[in-house]
Amino acid sequence: MTSASQTRTPAGGALAPPAGLRPGARAASRRAETRRKWYEIIGLTTPAVLIYVLFVLVPMGFAFYYSLFRWRGVGPPTEYVGFRNYTLAFQDPIFLDALRNNAIIVFGSLLIQAPVALGIALLLNRRFRGRSAFRLLVFVPYVLAEVTVGIMWKLILTDGGTLDALLRSVGLGGLVQAWLADLDVVIWTLLFVLTWKYVGFAIILLLAGLSNVPPELNEAAEIDGASWWQIQRHVTLPLLGPTIRIWMFLSMIGSLQVFDMVWVTSVPAVRSLGASATMATYMVDNGFFARLWGYGNAVAVILFAISFVAALLFQRFLLSRDIEGAITRKGK
Amino acid sequence: MAMKRRAGAVLALFVTSALLASACTSGGDDEKAAESELFKNPVTLTWWHNASQDGPGKTYWEKVAKDFSAAHPTVKIEIEAIETNQLQRTRLPAALLSNDPPDIFQAWGGGEMREQVEADYLKDITDQVKSEVADIGSASEIWQVEGKQYGLPFRMGIEGIWYNKDMFARAGISAPPTTFEELNAAVTKLKAINVVPIALGAGDKWPAAHWWYNFALRACSVDTLKKATKDRTFDDPCFVKAGQDLKAFIDTKPFQNNFIATPGQNDPTSANGMLANGKAAMELMGDWNRGTLDTVATDKAALGKFLGWFPVPAISGSAGDPKAALGGGDGFACSKNAPAECVEFLKYIVSPEVQKGYAATGTGLPVAKGAADGVTDPALKSILESTASATYVQLWLDTAFGSTVGTAMNDAIVAIFAGNGTPEKVVSAMKAAASK
């Protein structure tokens, strides 16, 4: 970066006095260079920062501001209520249901996807005929749009749909459920569909991580007489650590904000009864449909705060080793 | 500092262009435009309606716009057909807030319109539409706030029970039920011939909530309902009674299995799909159902033959007026700064000739006098007759109370259907929402 700037900006160089002519000239030229560096940083980042500020930070500020009002979205907000919307949210049993559902999806995703993805990734990492075809099959659900997947599963799981017909045809008619309507079942159905959709992503990441494991280590372990299982357990897995942690991070944030799949697959009644609501669907149902704009903004802020805190904690305690160097600290 | 100034410049640019844009759309508009000024300057009217699905409704509005432009060459009409929920929940509120609203748009009347008027979004058209209001009659009251007219309906009808005459005959039901005792008896008879007595699209919430509305209409006096609409207080015990009556009715199990997952309309697995395709004997729904049944029926000719309609039965010994009906309509309103031509176009939409053509599309019942001749379907004709003989038409309660109370009310009613709500919780949810 610095050397490139030196060769690319002759104007700055020409302005700087020749080195060694008088005392302090070296320091002056270094100052000029620092200034040049800052101009460059400002020049290159300003457009991005502007867009970020205008479309991310400013709306976030507005969301917080509006969340302090009792506001129906008609006319400007005038009725300031402080943090009343926040207390109301935590008193609403449906919002607490939504929180619980988000927690189920976060932990369910981590606990189910991790072992499944790891197993499949380890299998696919070996050489065998048709390996690329298998890999492709695994990735397909992840590549599909979430809404498409949602509609597809809705058709499969609907009352009297494909799954019910299949179960009946193999004599398991007793298992038939209202998969998307039974208030106790729907969240697990959703978890299954989300797992089906996103396990491919975990596998992609893990395979990328596996390709970074040097084969010599495995060979060495093999020569030492370690079994396949021992090699995976003591050599491969520890080296996959960073990849697994990054995946956990992305999965957690995605699970907290899940919206599309729930919106598409579950009917409004089941959602509003709390059985399949998530924080994001709760926000839209209240903000837009009940026209509680101030309240909807409060829910948005809560969702943001929870995601943000979760991300910070995760970075602080689990990701810190992996991102060493990515964050510059003073004095290093 | 430099960055701050640049951000300021960008903002200023946005604001200026927004101002320019709004100045353009409201160009040449004067609140009291003289008659002679009308149709002098070229104007473009933007029109948002909710006939978004391809069909006779959508095509007809295109024709209406074209005809109006042909008669008044200075007026260009730009139509945007938007799905109801998107239109009413997101597009319109945002457009009204941003000061760049469409000129003429879908307006449901009731609580939502009251809020729009309070925010000064709508054009007061009281003086210009006096003769139209006289022609339409009491239905136009829904589009009034504090005695002033802010919009006009083009469709209005009451709700009742759509039924399959063939199934009724097979079950040995001689005449449509007029009381809930008779309805319960009919349900039992229909179960005996192994058909679903009543299809219900509780998945969309409002079709289920409408059952509660009808029980409320039977349990509450007209005065109580009028007072509740205005004050949003729901202390009268009749609101709890409505939930108790509903619970008793649900306990007779008149609906199909899994009604919590069934959508209301527009697809073959929905409640009106069940009625249209001979899988259920009855469905509670408004006058627009004739059009939606048609779109999901696999055999339209058969549907036309077996389809009948009767008003919601009375409950003996209740406070409510047995001849009162629940209903509503669709209307249009002009935004505050729309050009004067907007009102002219609105008047054209509700004129008898346009209304007759609308009636002929079969998508809803017209409101203008004389347009009733356009109605040919027998089921729709019986709705027209019942609407005429109804002593009082109560607007759908969720529309009347406004979306905030309406949504909370519908959610709490659906909870009763799902088996985890109570009649009392409906009322407390309504009260809580009114204060939110």
GROMACS .gro file of C-alpha atoms in nm, chain A:
model
  332
    1MET     CA    1   0.000   0.000   0.000
    2THR     CA    2   0.265   0.251   0.105
    3SER     CA    3   0.517   0.164  -0.163
    4ALA     CA    4   0.249   0.170  -0.428
    5SER     CA    5   0.138   0.514  -0.318
    6GLN     CA    6   0.494   0.641  -0.339
    7THR     CA    7   0.528   0.540  -0.701
    8ARG     CA    8   0.179   0.648  -0.798
    9THR     CA    9   0.176   0.997  -0.652
   10PRO     CA   10   0.466   1.196  -0.796
   11ALA     CA   11   0.296   1.524  -0.708
   12GLY     CA   12   0.338   1.461  -0.336
   13GLY     CA   13   0.694   1.348  -0.390
   14ALA     CA   14   0.784   1.658  -0.589
   15LEU     CA   15   0.648   1.883  -0.318
   16ALA     CA   16   0.855   1.718  -0.050
   17PRO     CA   17   1.202   1.868  -0.008
   18PRO     CA   18   1.495   1.644  -0.113
   19ALA     CA   19   1.605   1.425   0.172
   20GLY     CA   20   1.920   1.508   0.360
   21LEU     CA   21   1.936   1.876   0.260
   22ARG     CA   22   1.843   2.018   0.597
   23PRO     CA   23   1.768   1.883   0.940
   24GLY     CA   24   1.409   1.770   0.992
   25ALA     CA   25   1.355   1.715   0.622
   26ARG     CA   26   1.323   1.341   0.673
   27ALA     CA   27   1.052   1.395   0.932
   28ALA     CA   28   0.876   1.641   0.703
   29SER     CA   29   0.872   1.397   0.416
   30ARG     CA   30   0.741   1.128   0.645
   31ARG     CA   31   0.464   1.363   0.754
   32ALA     CA   32   0.383   1.438   0.390
   33GLU     CA   33   0.367   1.069   0.323
   34THR     CA   34   0.137   1.011   0.617
   35ARG     CA   35  -0.087   1.288   0.491
   36ARG     CA   36  -0.089   1.133   0.144
   37LYS     CA   37  -0.182   0.799   0.294
   38TRP     CA   38  -0.475   0.956   0.474
   39TYR     CA   39  -0.594   1.137   0.161
   40GLU     CA   40  -0.591   0.803  -0.014
   41ILE     CA   41  -0.779   0.627   0.262
   42ILE     CA   42  -1.039   0.902   0.275
   43GLY     CA   43  -1.066   0.923  -0.104
   44LEU     CA   44  -1.115   0.552  -0.151
   45THR     CA   45  -1.346   0.484   0.141
   46THR     CA   46  -1.568   0.793   0.131
   47PRO     CA   47  -1.822   0.658  -0.121
   48ALA     CA   48  -1.855   0.331   0.069
   49VAL     CA   49  -1.874   0.507   0.404
   50LEU     CA   50  -2.132   0.750   0.272
   51ILE     CA   51  -2.353   0.471   0.145
   52TYR     CA   52  -2.305   0.282   0.469
   53VAL     CA   53  -2.394   0.584   0.676
   54LEU     CA   54  -2.689   0.682   0.459
   55PHE     CA   55  -2.845   0.339   0.419
   56VAL     CA   56  -2.734   0.158   0.735
   57LEU     CA   57  -2.646   0.390   1.021
   58VAL     CA   58  -2.900   0.665   0.953
   59PRO     CA   59  -3.196   0.422   0.921
   60MET     CA   60  -3.077   0.246   1.235
   61GLY     CA   61  -3.077   0.578   1.415
   62PHE     CA   62  -3.425   0.650   1.283
   63ALA     CA   63  -3.545   0.305   1.389
   64PHE     CA   64  -3.432   0.374   1.743
   65TYR     CA   65  -3.582   0.723   1.737
   66TYR     CA   66  -3.920   0.602   1.608
   67SER     CA   67  -3.921   0.318   1.859
   68LEU     CA   68  -3.966   0.576   2.133
   69PHE     CA   69  -4.302   0.689   1.996
   70ARG     CA   70  -4.653   0.562   1.993
   71TRP     CA   71  -4.692   0.592   1.618
   72ARG     CA   72  -4.930   0.435   1.368
   73GLY     CA   73  -4.732   0.545   1.062
   74VAL     CA   74  -4.989   0.810   0.979
   75GLY     CA   75  -4.854   1.162   0.996
   76PRO     CA   76  -4.528   1.243   1.176
   77PRO     CA   77  -4.459   1.073   1.512
   78THR     CA   78  -4.565   1.305   1.791
   79GLU     CA   79  -4.658   1.093   2.090
   80TYR     CA   80  -4.334   1.027   2.278
   81VAL     CA   81  -4.363   0.726   2.512
   82GLY     CA   82  -4.001   0.658   2.608
   83PHE     CA   83  -3.921   0.290   2.640
   84ARG     CA   84  -4.287   0.184   2.673
   85ASN     CA   85  -4.276  -0.009   2.342
   86TYR     CA   86  -3.984  -0.214   2.474
   87THR     CA   87  -4.160  -0.307   2.797
   88LEU     CA   88  -4.476  -0.388   2.600
   89ALA     CA   89  -4.279  -0.625   2.375
   90PHE     CA   90  -4.135  -0.822   2.665
   91GLN     CA   91  -4.484  -0.845   2.817
   92ASP     CA   92  -4.637  -0.992   2.502
   93PRO     CA   93  -4.647  -1.373   2.524
   94ILE     CA   94  -4.630  -1.396   2.144
   95PHE     CA   95  -4.301  -1.205   2.142
   96LEU     CA   96  -4.166  -1.437   2.411
   97ASP     CA   97  -4.280  -1.729   2.192
   98ALA     CA   98  -4.090  -1.572   1.903
   99LEU     CA   99  -3.778  -1.544   2.121
  100ARG     CA  100  -3.812  -1.909   2.221
  101ASN     CA  101  -3.856  -2.012   1.858
  102ASN     CA  102  -3.544  -1.820   1.759
  103ALA     CA  103  -3.353  -1.993   2.037
  104ILE     CA  104  -3.478  -2.332   1.916
  105ILE     CA  105  -3.364  -2.250   1.563
  106VAL     CA  106  -3.022  -2.120   1.675
  107PHE     CA  107  -2.937  -2.419   1.894
  108GLY     CA  108  -3.121  -2.671   1.681
  109SER     CA  109  -2.930  -2.560   1.373
  110LEU     CA  110  -2.595  -2.577   1.550
  111LEU     CA  111  -2.657  -2.912   1.717
  112ILE     CA  112  -2.804  -3.088   1.414
  113GLN     CA  113  -2.610  -2.933   1.130
  114ALA     CA  114  -2.263  -2.956   1.284
  115PRO     CA  115  -2.240  -3.338   1.316
  116VAL     CA  116  -2.431  -3.402   0.993
  117ALA     CA  117  -2.222  -3.156   0.794
  118LEU     CA  118  -1.899  -3.284   0.948
  119GLY     CA  119  -1.982  -3.644   0.868
  120ILE     CA  120  -2.079  -3.569   0.509
  121ALA     CA  121  -1.780  -3.340   0.458
  122LEU     CA  122  -1.537  -3.606   0.586
  123LEU     CA  123  -1.697  -3.863   0.355
  124LEU     CA  124  -1.692  -3.632   0.055
  125ASN     CA  125  -1.333  -3.539   0.122
  126ARG     CA  126  -1.221  -3.892   0.034
  127ARG     CA  127  -1.156  -3.990  -0.324
  128PHE     CA  128  -1.428  -4.203  -0.478
  129ARG     CA  129  -1.622  -4.236  -0.802
  130GLY     CA  130  -1.894  -3.977  -0.850
  131ARG     CA  131  -1.763  -3.753  -0.575
  132SER     CA  132  -1.842  -3.432  -0.765
  133ALA     CA  133  -2.196  -3.549  -0.834
  134PHE     CA  134  -2.246  -3.606  -0.461
  135ARG     CA  135  -2.100  -3.268  -0.381
  136LEU     CA  136  -2.335  -3.105  -0.630
  137LEU     CA  137  -2.636  -3.279  -0.478
  138VAL     CA  138  -2.541  -3.153  -0.135
  139PHE     CA  139  -2.507  -2.793  -0.251
  140VAL     CA  140  -2.828  -2.771  -0.450
  141PRO     CA  141  -3.062  -2.681  -0.160
  142TYR     CA  142  -2.827  -2.405  -0.051
  143VAL     CA  143  -2.817  -2.254  -0.400
  144LEU     CA  144  -3.198  -2.242  -0.430
  145ALA     CA  145  -3.373  -1.925  -0.321
  146GLU     CA  146  -3.524  -1.947   0.026
  147VAL     CA  147  -3.873  -1.861  -0.098
  148THR     CA  148  -3.855  -2.133  -0.362
  149VAL     CA  149  -3.754  -2.388  -0.102
  150GLY     CA  150  -4.030  -2.265   0.126
  151ILE     CA  151  -4.301  -2.309  -0.136
  152MET     CA  152  -4.163  -2.649  -0.234
  153TRP     CA  153  -4.173  -2.778   0.124
  154LYS     CA  154  -4.512  -2.622   0.178
  155LEU     CA  155  -4.645  -2.833  -0.110
  156ILE     CA  156  -4.477  -3.143   0.029
  157LEU     CA  157  -4.588  -3.090   0.388
  158THR     CA  158  -4.934  -2.948   0.335
  159ASP     CA  159  -5.238  -3.138   0.459
  160GLY     CA  160  -5.276  -3.435   0.224
  161GLY     CA  161  -4.954  -3.337   0.044
  162THR     CA  162  -4.671  -3.550  -0.091
  163LEU     CA  163  -4.530  -3.652   0.247
  164ASP     CA  164  -4.867  -3.766   0.380
  165ALA     CA  165  -4.931  -3.966   0.063
  166LEU     CA  166  -4.586  -4.123   0.091
  167LEU     CA  167  -4.634  -4.216   0.457
  168ARG     CA  168  -4.973  -4.370   0.385
  169SER     CA  169  -4.843  -4.568   0.088
  170VAL     CA  170  -4.577  -4.736   0.300
  171GLY     CA  171  -4.823  -4.810   0.579
  172LEU     CA  172  -4.708  -4.537   0.816
  173GLY     CA  173  -5.034  -4.344   0.797
  174GLY     CA  174  -5.032  -4.318   1.175
  175LEU     CA  175  -4.741  -4.073   1.152
  176VAL     CA  176  -4.936  -3.826   0.940
  177GLN     CA  177  -4.948  -3.488   1.112
  178ALA     CA  178  -5.058  -3.137   1.039
  179TRP     CA  179  -4.690  -3.064   0.980
  180LEU     CA  180  -4.732  -2.693   0.922
  181ALA     CA  181  -5.046  -2.632   1.127
  182ASP     CA  182  -5.014  -2.834   1.448
  183LEU     CA  183  -4.906  -2.576   1.700
  184ASP     CA  184  -4.666  -2.815   1.873
  185VAL     CA  185  -4.515  -2.959   1.557
  186VAL     CA  186  -4.469  -2.662   1.326
  187ILE     CA  187  -4.148  -2.526   1.482
  188TRP     CA  188  -3.978  -2.864   1.445
  189THR     CA  189  -4.096  -2.889   1.087
  190LEU     CA  190  -3.944  -2.548   1.024
  191LEU     CA  191  -3.621  -2.652   1.191
  192PHE     CA  192  -3.607  -2.955   0.964
  193VAL     CA  193  -3.663  -2.748   0.649
  194LEU     CA  194  -3.403  -2.491   0.757
  195THR     CA  195  -3.156  -2.769   0.830
  196TRP     CA  196  -3.220  -2.925   0.490
  197LYS     CA  197  -3.161  -2.589   0.328
  198TYR     CA  198  -2.851  -2.478   0.516
  199VAL     CA  199  -2.658  -2.795   0.590
  200GLY     CA  200  -2.513  -2.766   0.236
  201PHE     CA  201  -2.359  -2.434   0.331
  202ALA     CA  202  -2.190  -2.589   0.633
  203ILE     CA  203  -2.057  -2.868   0.412
  204ILE     CA  204  -1.916  -2.621   0.156
  205LEU     CA  205  -1.732  -2.436   0.431
  206LEU     CA  206  -1.604  -2.754   0.594
  207LEU     CA  207  -1.481  -2.895   0.263
  208ALA     CA  208  -1.294  -2.571   0.201
  209GLY     CA  209  -1.145  -2.605   0.548
  210LEU     CA  210  -1.055  -2.969   0.485
  211SER     CA  211  -0.867  -2.880   0.168
  212ASN     CA  212  -0.638  -2.671   0.386
  213VAL     CA  213  -0.541  -2.968   0.602
  214PRO     CA  214  -0.199  -3.077   0.477
  215PRO     CA  215  -0.213  -3.441   0.356
  216GLU     CA  216   0.136  -3.503   0.501
  217LEU     CA  217  -0.010  -3.485   0.850
  218ASN     CA  218  -0.258  -3.759   0.772
  219GLU     CA  219   0.013  -3.967   0.606
  220ALA     CA  220   0.243  -3.924   0.902
  221ALA     CA  221  -0.034  -4.028   1.140
  222GLU     CA  222  -0.111  -4.325   0.922
  223ILE     CA  223   0.251  -4.438   0.925
  224ASP     CA  224   0.241  -4.411   1.301
  225GLY     CA  225  -0.041  -4.660   1.294
  226ALA     CA  226  -0.338  -4.434   1.369
  227SER     CA  227  -0.679  -4.556   1.255
  228TRP     CA  228  -0.899  -4.345   1.018
  229TRP     CA  229  -1.111  -4.243   1.312
  230GLN     CA  230  -0.810  -4.147   1.523
  231ILE     CA  231  -0.672  -3.936   1.239
  232GLN     CA  232  -0.999  -3.749   1.202
  233ARG     CA  233  -1.038  -3.704   1.574
  234HIS     CA  234  -0.686  -3.591   1.660
  235VAL     CA  235  -0.550  -3.439   1.339
  236THR     CA  236  -0.823  -3.320   1.107
  237LEU     CA  237  -1.082  -3.190   1.354
  238PRO     CA  238  -0.846  -2.964   1.551
  239LEU     CA  239  -0.725  -2.813   1.224
  240LEU     CA  240  -1.088  -2.755   1.118
  241GLY     CA  241  -1.154  -2.551   1.432
  242PRO     CA  242  -1.141  -2.206   1.272
  243THR     CA  243  -1.377  -2.312   0.990
  244ILE     CA  244  -1.626  -2.464   1.231
  245ARG     CA  245  -1.627  -2.153   1.447
  246ILE     CA  246  -1.683  -1.923   1.150
  247TRP     CA  247  -1.971  -2.144   1.037
  248MET     CA  248  -2.122  -2.140   1.386
  249PHE     CA  249  -2.104  -1.764   1.385
  250LEU     CA  250  -2.279  -1.726   1.049
  251SER     CA  251  -2.537  -1.988   1.137
  252MET     CA  252  -2.619  -1.819   1.466
  253ILE     CA  253  -2.668  -1.476   1.313
  254GLY     CA  254  -2.874  -1.620   1.026
  255SER     CA  255  -3.093  -1.815   1.268
  256LEU     CA  256  -3.164  -1.509   1.478
  257GLN     CA  257  -3.285  -1.317   1.175
  258VAL     CA  258  -3.473  -1.595   0.996
  259PHE     CA  259  -3.777  -1.460   0.815
  260ASP     CA  260  -3.847  -1.579   0.458
  261MET     CA  261  -3.887  -1.948   0.526
  262VAL     CA  262  -4.126  -1.890   0.815
  263TRP     CA  263  -4.324  -1.631   0.624
  264VAL     CA  264  -4.366  -1.855   0.321
  265THR     CA  265  -4.435  -2.192   0.482
  266SER     CA  266  -4.650  -2.117   0.783
  267VAL     CA  267  -4.995  -1.960   0.754
  268PRO     CA  268  -5.067  -1.627   0.928
  269ALA     CA  269  -5.288  -1.789   1.194
  270VAL     CA  270  -5.017  -2.031   1.309
  271ARG     CA  271  -4.767  -1.747   1.316
  272SER     CA  272  -4.986  -1.511   1.514
  273LEU     CA  273  -5.059  -1.783   1.768
  274GLY     CA  274  -4.687  -1.784   1.842
  275ALA     CA  275  -4.625  -2.139   1.725
  276SER     CA  276  -4.400  -2.042   1.436
  277ALA     CA  277  -4.335  -1.673   1.491
  278THR     CA  278  -3.978  -1.548   1.494
  279MET     CA  279  -3.863  -1.203   1.600
  280ALA     CA  280  -3.848  -1.094   1.235
  281THR     CA  281  -4.199  -1.215   1.145
  282TYR     CA  282  -4.332  -1.069   1.470
  283MET     CA  283  -4.183  -0.736   1.371
  284VAL     CA  284  -4.352  -0.736   1.029
  285ASP     CA  285  -4.684  -0.863   1.165
  286ASN     CA  286  -4.696  -0.586   1.423
  287GLY     CA  287  -4.523  -0.307   1.236
  288PHE     CA  288  -4.706  -0.335   0.907
  289PHE     CA  289  -5.019  -0.541   0.962
  290ALA     CA  290  -5.125  -0.403   1.298
  291ARG     CA  291  -4.985  -0.066   1.193
  292LEU     CA  292  -4.788  -0.023   1.514
  293TRP     CA  293  -4.493   0.146   1.351
  294GLY     CA  294  -4.328   0.268   1.668
  295TYR     CA  295  -4.370  -0.073   1.828
  296GLY     CA  296  -4.241  -0.249   1.515
  297ASN     CA  297  -3.930  -0.031   1.527
  298ALA     CA  298  -3.878  -0.123   1.892
  299VAL     CA  299  -3.888  -0.491   1.797
  300ALA     CA  300  -3.639  -0.423   1.517
  301VAL     CA  301  -3.404  -0.258   1.765
  302ILE     CA  302  -3.438  -0.552   2.005
  303LEU     CA  303  -3.360  -0.795   1.723
  304PHE     CA  304  -3.058  -0.588   1.630
  305ALA     CA  305  -2.937  -0.564   1.989
  306ILE     CA  306  -2.966  -0.939   2.047
  307SER     CA  307  -2.782  -1.020   1.722
  308PHE     CA  308  -2.517  -0.760   1.795
  309VAL     CA  309  -2.451  -0.879   2.149
  310ALA     CA  310  -2.446  -1.241   2.038
  311ALA     CA  311  -2.197  -1.151   1.764
  312LEU     CA  312  -1.974  -0.957   2.003
  313LEU     CA  313  -1.973  -1.233   2.264
  314PHE     CA  314  -1.900  -1.493   2.000
  315GLN     CA  315  -1.611  -1.289   1.861
  316ARG     CA  316  -1.473  -1.217   2.204
  317PHE     CA  317  -1.476  -1.573   2.334
  318LEU     CA  318  -1.469  -1.812   2.040
  319LEU     CA  319  -1.343  -1.627   1.735
  320SER     CA  320  -1.066  -1.427   1.899
  321ARG     CA  321  -0.795  -1.678   1.808
  322ASP     CA  322  -0.907  -1.704   1.447
  323ILE     CA  323  -0.925  -1.337   1.371
  324GLU     CA  324  -0.594  -1.247   1.534
  325GLY     CA  325  -0.435  -0.989   1.308
  326ALA     CA  326  -0.758  -0.898   1.134
  327ILE     CA  327  -0.822  -0.638   1.398
  328THR     CA  328  -0.533  -0.396   1.442
  329ARG     CA  329  -0.453  -0.300   1.794
  330LYS     CA  330  -0.255   0.003   1.896
  331GLY     CA  331   0.108  -0.077   1.976
  332LYS     CA  332   0.121  -0.394   1.769
   0.00000   0.00000   0.00000
